[in-house]
PDB file of C-alpha atoms (C1' of nucleotides) in Angstrom:
ATOM      1  CA  MET A  21     -32.086 -13.882 -14.726  1.00 59.00           C
ATOM      2  CA  LYS A  22     -33.013 -17.618 -14.189  1.00 81.00           C
ATOM      3  CA  ARG A  23     -32.837 -19.244 -17.605  1.00 93.00           C
ATOM      4  CA  ASN A  24     -30.092 -21.417 -18.249  1.00 96.00           C
ATOM      5  CA  THR A  25     -28.649 -20.123 -21.854  1.00 97.00           C
ATOM      6  CA  ARG A  26     -25.711 -20.707 -23.127  1.00 98.00           C
ATOM      7  CA  GLN A  27     -24.064 -17.332 -22.140  1.00 98.00           C
ATOM      8  CA  ARG A  28     -25.031 -17.775 -18.591  1.00 98.00           C
ATOM      9  CA  GLU A  29     -23.328 -21.326 -18.500  1.00 98.00           C
ATOM     10  CA  ALA A  30     -20.318 -19.929 -19.949  1.00 98.00           C
ATOM     11  CA  ILE A  31     -20.138 -16.935 -17.686  1.00 98.00           C
ATOM     12  CA  LEU A  32     -20.719 -19.134 -14.599  1.00 97.00           C
ATOM     13  CA  SER A  33     -18.329 -21.899 -15.710  1.00 97.00           C
ATOM     14  CA  THR A  34     -15.613 -19.630 -16.510  1.00 98.00           C
ATOM     15  CA  LEU A  35     -15.976 -17.568 -12.724  1.00 97.00           C
ATOM     16  CA  TYR A  36     -16.139 -21.375 -11.185  1.00 96.00           C
ATOM     17  CA  GLY A  37     -13.272 -22.629 -13.177  1.00 95.00           C
ATOM     18  CA  SER A  38     -11.020 -19.837 -12.496  1.00 93.00           C
ATOM     19  CA  GLY A  39      -9.129 -19.545  -8.997  1.00 88.00           C
ATOM     20  CA  ARG A  40      -9.221 -16.034  -8.832  1.00 92.00           C
ATOM     21  CA  SER A  41     -11.196 -12.619  -9.298  1.00 96.00           C
ATOM     22  CA  LEU A  42     -12.066 -11.502 -12.921  1.00 97.00           C
ATOM     23  CA  SER A  43     -12.956  -8.443 -14.541  1.00 97.00           C
ATOM     24  CA  PRO A  44     -15.882  -8.019 -16.868  1.00 98.00           C
ATOM     25  CA  VAL A  45     -13.446  -8.035 -19.982  1.00 97.00           C
ATOM     26  CA  GLU A  46     -11.513 -10.783 -18.642  1.00 97.00           C
ATOM     27  CA  ILE A  47     -15.038 -12.874 -17.838  1.00 98.00           C
ATOM     28  CA  ARG A  48     -15.910 -12.242 -21.668  1.00 98.00           C
ATOM     29  CA  ALA A  49     -12.562 -12.947 -22.888  1.00 97.00           C
ATOM     30  CA  GLU A  50     -12.630 -16.402 -21.286  1.00 97.00           C
ATOM     31  CA  ALA A  51     -16.300 -17.281 -21.916  1.00 98.00           C
ATOM     32  CA  SER A  52     -16.106 -16.119 -25.533  1.00 97.00           C
ATOM     33  CA  VAL A  53     -14.273 -19.323 -26.072  1.00 97.00           C
ATOM     34  CA  TYR A  54     -17.479 -21.483 -25.345  1.00 96.00           C
ATOM     35  CA  VAL A  55     -19.902 -18.797 -26.649  1.00 97.00           C
ATOM     36  CA  PRO A  56     -18.030 -16.746 -29.444  1.00 96.00           C
ATOM     37  CA  GLY A  57     -20.027 -13.151 -29.840  1.00 95.00           C
ATOM     38  CA  LEU A  58     -20.450 -13.048 -26.085  1.00 98.00           C
ATOM     39  CA  SER A  59     -21.406  -9.400 -25.877  1.00 98.00           C
ATOM     40  CA  LEU A  60     -20.092  -7.247 -22.744  1.00 98.00           C
ATOM     41  CA  PRO A  61     -23.739  -5.999 -22.029  1.00 98.00           C
ATOM     42  CA  THR A  62     -24.678  -9.350 -21.360  1.00 98.00           C
ATOM     43  CA  VAL A  63     -21.569 -10.255 -19.208  1.00 98.00           C
ATOM     44  CA  TYR A  64     -22.617  -6.813 -17.141  1.00 98.00           C
ATOM     45  CA  ARG A  65     -26.333  -8.126 -16.819  1.00 98.00           C
ATOM     46  CA  GLN A  66     -25.584 -11.530 -16.074  1.00 98.00           C
ATOM     47  CA  ILE A  67     -22.875 -10.738 -13.241  1.00 98.00           C
ATOM     48  CA  LYS A  68     -25.555  -8.364 -11.803  1.00 97.00           C
ATOM     49  CA  GLY A  69     -28.209 -10.943 -11.289  1.00 97.00           C
ATOM     50  CA  LEU A  70     -25.839 -13.519 -10.213  1.00 97.00           C
ATOM     51  CA  VAL A  71     -24.337 -11.071  -7.603  1.00 96.00           C
ATOM     52  CA  GLU A  72     -28.107 -10.536  -6.339  1.00 94.00           C
ATOM     53  CA  GLU A  73     -28.823 -14.442  -6.190  1.00 94.00           C
ATOM     54  CA  GLN A  74     -25.276 -14.796  -4.231  1.00 93.00           C
ATOM     55  CA  ALA A  75     -24.014 -16.977  -6.987  1.00 95.00           C
ATOM     56  CA  VAL A  76     -21.032 -14.761  -7.426  1.00 96.00           C
ATOM     57  CA  SER A  77     -19.406 -12.307  -5.048  1.00 95.00           C
ATOM     58  CA  GLN A  78     -18.318  -8.835  -6.199  1.00 96.00           C
ATOM     59  CA  VAL A  79     -14.553  -7.652  -5.195  1.00 96.00           C
ATOM     60  CA  ASP A  80     -13.915  -4.203  -5.211  1.00 96.00           C
ATOM     61  CA  LEU A  81     -10.133  -3.311  -4.732  1.00 97.00           C
ATOM     62  CA  PRO A  82      -8.677   0.264  -4.365  1.00 96.00           C
ATOM     63  CA  GLY A  83      -8.383   2.292  -7.178  1.00 94.00           C
ATOM     64  CA  GLN A  84      -9.908  -0.806  -9.620  1.00 94.00           C
ATOM     65  CA  SER A  85     -12.997  -1.485 -11.361  1.00 95.00           C
ATOM     66  CA  PRO A  86     -15.060  -4.264  -9.878  1.00 97.00           C
ATOM     67  CA  ARG A  87     -13.892  -7.956 -10.214  1.00 97.00           C
ATOM     68  CA  TYR A  88     -16.084 -10.936  -9.601  1.00 97.00           C
ATOM     69  CA  GLU A  89     -15.347 -14.547  -8.205  1.00 96.00           C
ATOM     70  CA  ALA A  90     -17.235 -17.293  -7.282  1.00 94.00           C
ATOM     71  CA  PRO A  91     -18.081 -18.133  -3.653  1.00 86.00           C
ATOM     72  CA  CYS A  92     -14.691 -20.110  -2.213  1.00 71.00           C
ATOM     73  CA  ASP A  93     -15.832 -23.707  -1.756  1.00 58.00           C
ATOM     74  CA  ALA A  94     -12.932 -24.384   0.217  1.00 48.00           C
ATOM     75  CA  HIS A  95     -14.968 -23.252   3.451  1.00 48.00           C
ATOM     76  CA  ALA A  96     -18.176 -24.637   1.648  1.00 47.00           C
ATOM     77  CA  THR A  97     -20.183 -21.177   3.425  1.00 47.00           C
ATOM     78  CA  VAL A  98     -23.203 -20.758   1.441  1.00 48.00           C
ATOM     79  CA  ALA A  99     -23.218 -16.922   0.788  1.00 53.00           C
ATOM     80  CA  GLY A 100     -19.402 -17.100   0.948  1.00 64.00           C
ATOM     81  CA  HIS A 101     -16.855 -16.442   3.719  1.00 82.00           C
ATOM     82  CA  HIS A 102     -14.527 -13.862   5.038  1.00 89.00           C
ATOM     83  CA  HIS A 103     -11.383 -13.377   2.969  1.00 92.00           C
ATOM     84  CA  HIS A 104      -9.279 -11.059   1.382  1.00 95.00           C
ATOM     85  CA  HIS A 105      -7.202 -10.325  -1.711  1.00 96.00           C
ATOM     86  CA  PHE A 106      -3.739 -10.325  -3.022  1.00 96.00           C
ATOM     87  CA  HIS A 107      -3.274  -7.856  -6.355  1.00 95.00           C
ATOM     88  CA  CYS A 108      -0.374  -8.705  -8.257  1.00 95.00           C
ATOM     89  CA  ASP A 109       1.670  -5.301  -9.260  1.00 92.00           C
ATOM     90  CA  VAL A 110       3.013  -7.323 -12.186  1.00 92.00           C
ATOM     91  CA  CYS A 111       0.722  -9.510 -14.106  1.00 91.00           C
ATOM     92  CA  GLU A 112      -2.598  -7.682 -12.025  1.00 89.00           C
ATOM     93  CA  ARG A 113      -4.439 -10.498 -11.259  1.00 91.00           C
ATOM     94  CA  VAL A 114      -5.790 -10.755  -8.090  1.00 93.00           C
ATOM     95  CA  TYR A 115      -6.052 -13.610  -5.641  1.00 93.00           C
ATOM     96  CA  PRO A 116      -7.959 -14.720  -2.820  1.00 93.00           C
ATOM     97  CA  ILE A 117      -6.300 -14.733   0.848  1.00 94.00           C
ATOM     98  CA  HIS A 118      -7.772 -17.023   3.142  1.00 92.00           C
ATOM     99  CA  ALA A 119      -6.779 -15.491   6.125  1.00 91.00           C
ATOM    100  CA  CYS A 120      -7.227 -12.461   8.176  1.00 92.00           C
ATOM    101  CA  PRO A 121      -5.300 -10.373  10.552  1.00 90.00           C
ATOM    102  CA  GLY A 122      -8.460 -10.363  12.678  1.00 89.00           C
ATOM    103  CA  SER A 123     -10.730  -7.546  14.122  1.00 87.00           C
ATOM    104  CA  MET A 124      -9.381  -3.822  13.850  1.00 92.00           C
ATOM    105  CA  ALA A 125     -11.917  -2.006  16.039  1.00 91.00           C
ATOM    106  CA  THR A 126      -9.329  -0.899  18.266  1.00 93.00           C
ATOM    107  CA  LEU A 127      -7.350   0.852  15.481  1.00 94.00           C
ATOM    108  CA  ALA A 128     -10.319   3.450  14.951  1.00 95.00           C
ATOM    109  CA  PRO A 129     -10.547   6.869  17.005  1.00 95.00           C
ATOM    110  CA  LYS A 130     -13.151   6.888  20.231  1.00 94.00           C
ATOM    111  CA  GLY A 131     -16.703   6.915  18.903  1.00 95.00           C
ATOM    112  CA  PHE A 132     -16.067   5.423  15.575  1.00 97.00           C
ATOM    113  CA  ARG A 133     -17.939   1.743  15.204  1.00 96.00           C
ATOM    114  CA  VAL A 134     -16.148  -0.446  13.026  1.00 96.00           C
ATOM    115  CA  GLU A 135     -18.134  -3.073  11.642  1.00 95.00           C
ATOM    116  CA  ARG A 136     -16.476  -4.309   8.881  1.00 94.00           C
ATOM    117  CA  HIS A 137     -12.873  -3.874   7.179  1.00 95.00           C
ATOM    118  CA  ASP A 138     -11.300  -4.678   3.691  1.00 95.00           C
ATOM    119  CA  VAL A 139      -7.603  -5.709   3.323  1.00 96.00           C
ATOM    120  CA  THR A 140      -5.767  -5.797   0.026  1.00 96.00           C
ATOM    121  CA  LEU A 141      -2.333  -6.820  -0.119  1.00 96.00           C
ATOM    122  CA  HIS A 142       0.239  -5.847  -3.155  1.00 95.00           C
ATOM    123  CA  GLY A 143       3.189  -7.264  -4.331  1.00 96.00           C
ATOM    124  CA  ARG A 144       4.312 -10.069  -6.636  1.00 96.00           C
ATOM    125  CA  CYS A 145       2.576 -13.373  -7.142  1.00 95.00           C
ATOM    126  CA  ALA A 146       4.269 -16.774  -6.555  1.00 96.00           C
ATOM    127  CA  SER A 147       5.008 -17.003 -10.462  1.00 95.00           C
ATOM    128  CA  CYS A 148       5.764 -13.164 -11.204  1.00 95.00           C
ATOM    129  CA  ALA A 149       8.220 -13.578  -8.218  1.00 95.00           C
ATOM    130  CA  ALA A 150       9.868 -16.830  -9.353  1.00 95.00           C
ATOM    131  CA  ARG A 151      10.410 -14.700 -12.776  1.00 92.00           C
ATOM    132  CA  ALA A 152      12.070 -11.972 -11.096  1.00 80.00           C
TER     133      ALA A 152
ATOM    134  CA  MET B   2       1.363  23.694 -12.379  1.00 61.00           C
ATOM    135  CA  LYS B   3       3.225  26.370 -10.098  1.00 81.00           C
ATOM    136  CA  ARG B   4       1.483  29.532 -10.815  1.00 93.00           C
ATOM    137  CA  ASN B   5      -0.338  30.667  -7.597  1.00 96.00           C
ATOM    138  CA  THR B   6      -3.603  31.170  -9.206  1.00 97.00           C
ATOM    139  CA  ARG B   7      -6.807  31.822  -6.918  1.00 98.00           C
ATOM    140  CA  GLN B   8      -8.172  28.539  -8.058  1.00 98.00           C
ATOM    141  CA  ARG B   9      -4.850  26.592  -6.755  1.00 98.00           C
ATOM    142  CA  GLU B  10      -4.981  28.436  -3.517  1.00 97.00           C
ATOM    143  CA  ALA B  11      -8.473  27.606  -2.894  1.00 98.00           C
ATOM    144  CA  ILE B  12      -8.228  23.992  -3.605  1.00 98.00           C
ATOM    145  CA  LEU B  13      -4.767  23.872  -1.367  1.00 97.00           C
ATOM    146  CA  SER B  14      -6.732  25.540   1.433  1.00 97.00           C
ATOM    147  CA  THR B  15      -9.619  23.353   0.962  1.00 97.00           C
ATOM    148  CA  LEU B  16      -7.640  20.066   1.375  1.00 97.00           C
ATOM    149  CA  TYR B  17      -5.322  21.456   4.467  1.00 96.00           C
ATOM    150  CA  GLY B  18      -8.343  22.717   6.069  1.00 95.00           C
ATOM    151  CA  SER B  19     -10.485  19.599   5.990  1.00 93.00           C
ATOM    152  CA  GLY B  20      -9.491  16.827   8.300  1.00 88.00           C
ATOM    153  CA  ARG B  21     -10.710  14.010   5.912  1.00 92.00           C
ATOM    154  CA  SER B  22     -10.296  12.798   2.254  1.00 96.00           C
ATOM    155  CA  LEU B  23     -12.450  14.705  -0.238  1.00 97.00           C
ATOM    156  CA  SER B  24     -13.454  13.802  -3.922  1.00 97.00           C
ATOM    157  CA  PRO B  25     -13.205  16.124  -6.778  1.00 98.00           C
ATOM    158  CA  VAL B  26     -17.011  17.151  -6.714  1.00 97.00           C
ATOM    159  CA  GLU B  27     -16.407  17.657  -2.815  1.00 97.00           C
ATOM    160  CA  ILE B  28     -13.223  20.126  -3.318  1.00 98.00           C
ATOM    161  CA  ARG B  29     -14.949  21.836  -6.110  1.00 98.00           C
ATOM    162  CA  ALA B  30     -18.243  22.677  -3.539  1.00 97.00           C
ATOM    163  CA  GLU B  31     -15.866  23.617  -1.023  1.00 97.00           C
ATOM    164  CA  ALA B  32     -13.118  25.537  -2.924  1.00 98.00           C
ATOM    165  CA  SER B  33     -15.957  27.171  -4.789  1.00 97.00           C
ATOM    166  CA  VAL B  34     -16.987  29.363  -1.730  1.00 97.00           C
ATOM    167  CA  TYR B  35     -13.520  31.174  -2.388  1.00 96.00           C
ATOM    168  CA  VAL B  36     -13.481  30.988  -6.124  1.00 97.00           C
ATOM    169  CA  PRO B  37     -17.103  30.909  -7.573  1.00 96.00           C
ATOM    170  CA  GLY B  38     -17.640  29.532 -10.696  1.00 95.00           C
ATOM    171  CA  LEU B  39     -14.428  27.134 -10.142  1.00 98.00           C
ATOM    172  CA  SER B  40     -14.740  24.489 -12.871  1.00 98.00           C
ATOM    173  CA  LEU B  41     -14.442  21.001 -12.275  1.00 98.00           C
ATOM    174  CA  PRO B  42     -11.716  20.458 -15.146  1.00 98.00           C
ATOM    175  CA  THR B  43      -9.346  22.935 -13.342  1.00 98.00           C
ATOM    176  CA  VAL B  44     -10.012  20.725 -10.070  1.00 98.00           C
ATOM    177  CA  TYR B  45      -9.017  17.728 -11.999  1.00 98.00           C
ATOM    178  CA  ARG B  46      -5.878  19.533 -13.342  1.00 98.00           C
ATOM    179  CA  GLN B  47      -4.853  20.808 -10.320  1.00 98.00           C
ATOM    180  CA  ILE B  48      -5.213  17.613  -8.031  1.00 97.00           C
ATOM    181  CA  LYS B  49      -3.067  15.831 -10.724  1.00 97.00           C
ATOM    182  CA  GLY B  50      -0.551  18.254 -10.525  1.00 96.00           C
ATOM    183  CA  LEU B  51      -0.549  18.656  -6.676  1.00 96.00           C
ATOM    184  CA  VAL B  52      -0.286  14.772  -6.542  1.00 96.00           C
ATOM    185  CA  GLU B  53       2.819  14.510  -8.771  1.00 94.00           C
ATOM    186  CA  GLU B  54       4.553  17.344  -6.760  1.00 93.00           C
ATOM    187  CA  GLN B  55       3.382  15.250  -3.521  1.00 93.00           C
ATOM    188  CA  ALA B  56       1.657  18.083  -2.113  1.00 94.00           C
ATOM    189  CA  VAL B  57      -1.590  16.252  -2.336  1.00 95.00           C
ATOM    190  CA  SER B  58      -1.927  12.373  -1.749  1.00 95.00           C
ATOM    191  CA  GLN B  59      -4.574  10.393  -3.699  1.00 96.00           C
ATOM    192  CA  VAL B  60      -6.889   8.154  -1.361  1.00 96.00           C
ATOM    193  CA  ASP B  61      -8.065   4.785  -3.097  1.00 96.00           C
ATOM    194  CA  LEU B  62     -10.573   2.916  -1.378  1.00 97.00           C
ATOM    195  CA  PRO B  63     -12.228  -0.277  -2.585  1.00 96.00           C
ATOM    196  CA  GLY B  64     -15.362   0.499  -4.669  1.00 94.00           C
ATOM    197  CA  GLN B  65     -14.988   4.356  -4.817  1.00 94.00           C
ATOM    198  CA  SER B  66     -13.806   6.791  -7.137  1.00 95.00           C
ATOM    199  CA  PRO B  67     -10.368   8.445  -5.748  1.00 97.00           C
ATOM    200  CA  ARG B  68     -10.304  11.299  -3.092  1.00 97.00           C
ATOM    201  CA  TYR B  69      -7.827  13.394  -2.002  1.00 97.00           C
ATOM    202  CA  GLU B  70      -6.059  14.452   1.224  1.00 96.00           C
ATOM    203  CA  ALA B  71      -3.360  16.722   2.231  1.00 94.00           C
ATOM    204  CA  PRO B  72      -0.309  14.870   3.913  1.00 86.00           C
ATOM    205  CA  CYS B  73      -0.801  14.361   7.794  1.00 71.00           C
ATOM    206  CA  ASP B  74       1.283  16.934   9.497  1.00 58.00           C
ATOM    207  CA  ALA B  75       0.704  14.986  13.212  1.00 48.00           C
ATOM    208  CA  HIS B  76       3.666  12.984  11.962  1.00 48.00           C
ATOM    209  CA  ALA B  77       5.458  15.261   9.687  1.00 47.00           C
ATOM    210  CA  THR B  78       6.803  13.063   7.140  1.00 46.00           C
ATOM    211  CA  VAL B  79       7.177  15.182   4.135  1.00 48.00           C
ATOM    212  CA  ALA B  80       5.896  12.478   1.511  1.00 53.00           C
ATOM    213  CA  GLY B  81       3.215  11.592   4.022  1.00 65.00           C
ATOM    214  CA  HIS B  82       3.539   8.788   6.165  1.00 82.00           C
ATOM    215  CA  HIS B  83       1.591   5.100   6.290  1.00 89.00           C
ATOM    216  CA  HIS B  84      -1.988   5.103   7.345  1.00 92.00           C
ATOM    217  CA  HIS B  85      -5.212   4.042   6.558  1.00 95.00           C
ATOM    218  CA  HIS B  86      -8.865   4.987   6.260  1.00 96.00           C
ATOM    219  CA  PHE B  87     -12.270   4.658   7.817  1.00 96.00           C
ATOM    220  CA  HIS B  88     -15.313   5.037   5.336  1.00 95.00           C
ATOM    221  CA  CYS B  89     -18.618   6.281   7.110  1.00 95.00           C
ATOM    222  CA  ASP B  90     -21.157   3.762   5.537  1.00 92.00           C
ATOM    223  CA  VAL B  91     -23.868   6.780   6.834  1.00 92.00           C
ATOM    224  CA  CYS B  92     -22.412  10.205   5.850  1.00 91.00           C
ATOM    225  CA  GLU B  93     -19.938   8.719   3.466  1.00 89.00           C
ATOM    226  CA  ARG B  94     -17.217  10.287   4.793  1.00 91.00           C
ATOM    227  CA  VAL B  95     -13.546   9.342   4.844  1.00 93.00           C
ATOM    228  CA  TYR B  96     -11.384   9.720   7.821  1.00 93.00           C
ATOM    229  CA  PRO B  97      -7.953   8.937   8.577  1.00 93.00           C
ATOM    230  CA  ILE B  98      -6.769   6.335  10.572  1.00 94.00           C
ATOM    231  CA  HIS B  99      -3.307   6.813  12.196  1.00 92.00           C
ATOM    232  CA  ALA B 100      -2.510   3.082  13.146  1.00 91.00           C
ATOM    233  CA  CYS B 101      -1.876   0.027  11.383  1.00 92.00           C
ATOM    234  CA  PRO B 102      -2.262  -3.528  12.088  1.00 90.00           C
ATOM    235  CA  GLY B 103       1.466  -4.135  10.874  1.00 89.00           C
ATOM    236  CA  SER B 104       3.217  -6.458   8.399  1.00 87.00           C
ATOM    237  CA  MET B 105       0.567  -9.244   7.041  1.00 92.00           C
ATOM    238  CA  ALA B 106       3.128 -10.885   4.696  1.00 91.00           C
ATOM    239  CA  THR B 107       2.705 -13.984   6.389  1.00 93.00           C
ATOM    240  CA  LEU B 108      -1.143 -14.022   5.281  1.00 94.00           C
ATOM    241  CA  ALA B 109      -0.271 -14.432   1.865  1.00 95.00           C
ATOM    242  CA  PRO B 110       0.447 -18.299   0.408  1.00 94.00           C
ATOM    243  CA  LYS B 111       3.747 -19.286  -0.367  1.00 94.00           C
ATOM    244  CA  GLY B 112       6.017 -17.879  -2.975  1.00 95.00           C
ATOM    245  CA  PHE B 113       3.988 -14.778  -3.089  1.00 96.00           C
ATOM    246  CA  ARG B 114       5.856 -11.516  -2.252  1.00 96.00           C
ATOM    247  CA  VAL B 115       3.910  -8.813  -0.195  1.00 96.00           C
ATOM    248  CA  GLU B 116       5.108  -5.349  -0.528  1.00 95.00           C
ATOM    249  CA  ARG B 117       2.015  -3.356   0.668  1.00 94.00           C
ATOM    250  CA  HIS B 118      -1.032  -3.523   1.852  1.00 95.00           C
ATOM    251  CA  ASP B 119      -4.219  -1.363   2.013  1.00 95.00           C
ATOM    252  CA  VAL B 120      -6.785  -1.402   5.049  1.00 96.00           C
ATOM    253  CA  THR B 121      -9.904   0.261   4.877  1.00 96.00           C
ATOM    254  CA  LEU B 122     -12.589   0.123   8.331  1.00 96.00           C
ATOM    255  CA  HIS B 123     -16.189   0.422   7.490  1.00 95.00           C
ATOM    256  CA  GLY B 124     -18.972   1.498   9.833  1.00 96.00           C
ATOM    257  CA  ARG B 125     -20.098   4.733  11.693  1.00 96.00           C
ATOM    258  CA  CYS B 126     -17.875   7.508  12.327  1.00 95.00           C
ATOM    259  CA  ALA B 127     -18.344   9.165  15.570  1.00 96.00           C
ATOM    260  CA  SER B 128     -21.057  11.680  14.757  1.00 95.00           C
ATOM    261  CA  CYS B 129     -23.103   9.240  12.804  1.00 95.00           C
ATOM    262  CA  ALA B 130     -22.957   6.532  15.950  1.00 95.00           C
ATOM    263  CA  ALA B 131     -24.217   9.307  18.569  1.00 95.00           C
ATOM    264  CA  ARG B 132     -26.854  10.270  16.013  1.00 92.00           C
ATOM    265  CA  ALA B 133     -28.135   6.416  16.236  1.00 81.00           C
TER     266      ALA B 133
ATOM    267  C1'  DG C  24     -46.542 -19.396 -27.978  1.00 52.41           C
ATOM    268  C1'  DT C  25     -44.843 -16.188 -24.424  1.00 52.41           C
ATOM    269  C1'  DG C  26     -41.843 -14.023 -21.674  1.00 52.41           C
ATOM    270  C1'  DG C  27     -37.215 -13.663 -20.463  1.00 52.41           C
ATOM    271  C1'  DA C  28     -32.450 -13.011 -22.482  1.00 52.41           C
ATOM    272  C1'  DT C  29     -29.568 -11.347 -26.217  1.00 52.41           C
ATOM    273  C1'  DG C  30     -26.679  -8.253 -29.401  1.00 52.41           C
ATOM    274  C1'  DC C  31     -26.617  -3.934 -31.109  1.00 52.41           C
ATOM    275  C1'  DA C  32     -26.404   1.018 -31.064  1.00 52.41           C
ATOM    276  C1'  DA C  33     -27.322   4.794 -28.057  1.00 52.41           C
ATOM    277  C1'  DA C  34     -27.199   6.914 -23.545  1.00 52.41           C
ATOM    278  C1'  DC C  35     -24.769   8.101 -19.263  1.00 52.41           C
ATOM    279  C1'  DT C  36     -21.289   9.129 -15.766  1.00 52.41           C
ATOM    280  C1'  DC C  37     -16.843  10.181 -14.970  1.00 52.41           C
ATOM    281  C1'  DT C  38     -12.743  12.209 -16.379  1.00 52.41           C
ATOM    282  C1'  DT C  39      -9.740  13.950 -19.907  1.00 52.41           C
ATOM    283  C1'  DT C  40      -8.355  17.146 -23.948  1.00 52.41           C
ATOM    284  C1'  DG C  41      -8.708  20.881 -27.427  1.00 52.41           C
ATOM    285  C1'  DC C  42      -8.623  25.760 -27.651  1.00 52.41           C
ATOM    286  C1'  DA C  43      -9.455  30.589 -27.365  1.00 52.41           C
ATOM    287  C1'  DC C  44      -9.069  33.974 -23.737  1.00 52.41           C
ATOM    288  C1'  DC C  45      -7.054  35.652 -19.436  1.00 52.41           C
ATOM    289  C1'  DT C  46      -3.703  36.103 -15.531  1.00 52.41           C
ATOM    290  C1'  DT C  47       0.604  35.787 -13.216  1.00 52.41           C
ATOM    291  C1'  DG C  48       5.588  36.854 -12.815  1.00 52.41           C
TER     292       DG C  48
ATOM    293  C1'  DC D   9       5.090  40.276 -22.458  1.00 52.41           C
ATOM    294  C1'  DA D  10       5.359  35.420 -22.607  1.00 52.41           C
ATOM    295  C1'  DA D  11       4.355  31.188 -20.239  1.00 52.41           C
ATOM    296  C1'  DG D  12       1.055  28.752 -18.005  1.00 52.41           C
ATOM    297  C1'  DG D  13      -3.597  28.582 -16.118  1.00 52.41           C
ATOM    298  C1'  DT D  14      -8.669  28.756 -16.637  1.00 52.41           C
ATOM    299  C1'  DG D  15     -13.590  27.708 -18.346  1.00 52.41           C
ATOM    300  C1'  DC D  16     -16.356  25.775 -21.930  1.00 52.41           C
ATOM    301  C1'  DA D  17     -17.252  22.477 -24.835  1.00 52.41           C
ATOM    302  C1'  DA D  18     -16.228  18.081 -26.937  1.00 52.41           C
ATOM    303  C1'  DA D  19     -13.684  13.762 -26.585  1.00 52.41           C
ATOM    304  C1'  DG D  20     -13.043   9.069 -24.131  1.00 52.41           C
ATOM    305  C1'  DA D  21     -13.481   5.172 -21.426  1.00 52.41           C
ATOM    306  C1'  DG D  22     -16.595   2.128 -18.693  1.00 52.41           C
ATOM    307  C1'  DT D  23     -20.931   0.956 -17.768  1.00 52.41           C
ATOM    308  C1'  DT D  24     -25.760   0.899 -18.372  1.00 52.41           C
ATOM    309  C1'  DT D  25     -30.421   0.653 -21.155  1.00 52.41           C
ATOM    310  C1'  DG D  26     -34.080   0.840 -24.994  1.00 52.41           C
ATOM    311  C1'  DC D  27     -35.388  -1.866 -28.444  1.00 52.41           C
ATOM    312  C1'  DA D  28     -36.092  -5.328 -32.089  1.00 52.41           C
ATOM    313  C1'  DT D  29     -34.985 -10.449 -32.318  1.00 52.41           C
ATOM    314  C1'  DC D  30     -34.298 -14.948 -30.679  1.00 52.41           C
ATOM    315  C1'  DC D  31     -34.642 -19.080 -27.505  1.00 52.41           C
ATOM    316  C1'  DA D  32     -35.818 -21.866 -23.121  1.00 52.41           C
ATOM    317  C1'  DC D  33     -39.395 -23.431 -21.140  1.00 52.41           C
TER     318       DC D  33
END
DNA sequence: GTGGATGCAAACTCTTTGCACCTTG
DNA sequence: CAAGGTGCAAAGAGTTTGCATCCAC
């Protein structure tokens, strides 16, 4: 997965252009504007390669299939930086949260070694909240 | 889904007997001890009904298929109470965390309305940490 | 020109559904 | 005895793979 095909470029620019996390189907829909006929298997193969080379990161939210996002450039860490996500219950979109409640090691029972945490917020995003 | 069949009893006692969240396959494996030949479709149908009547709650962790657990009786709230989960990276088991970092409404951007949050801790459970 | 990438179709996994038979109340 | 539950097999949904063709280098 190193060649600059039209498909790869379309997928990459879709991910880097969007400020949020996209599902494979969303990626296909957006990238199809640049490459009509783009196939879903190609999207899956490209994102798999892109995740491996850390050009894109995978976002797993509870109860949802994986989404993908461009590493945040606001903090310019090469391999992306620690952040969380907000899932809008209305439009189903996923937005990055550049804040963190901090270590949660003390929440676990004695003897448990906490090495990582995931936080997902749910509710209404700004535009869906304004609409209500 | 109201009749007390052997299958239903086996599934319920498996969930109530285990102190953690189980996947449908795990439920089937455990409950098969009481009902040999228990089928996976029956497990899926029973848990669906049990979740609807709130006798069991569904646990969605990031990147994982759903698990199911008996509502925690330590706090004795009928419909279960707010809690989180710990996922062991070694044995893949999921344990309840009866603590919560508190509201995270301030983490979201302006205009976002936060109504709920999920927290998942990852690392090593007590027995896997002791073994290392 | 050659090897990697693409698109199609088929395979796979997980979950759900149709249906004949069995069991609970 | 009737309504509901079970097991089997097959159908769906989402993702991955095989393969012939195409295209970037």
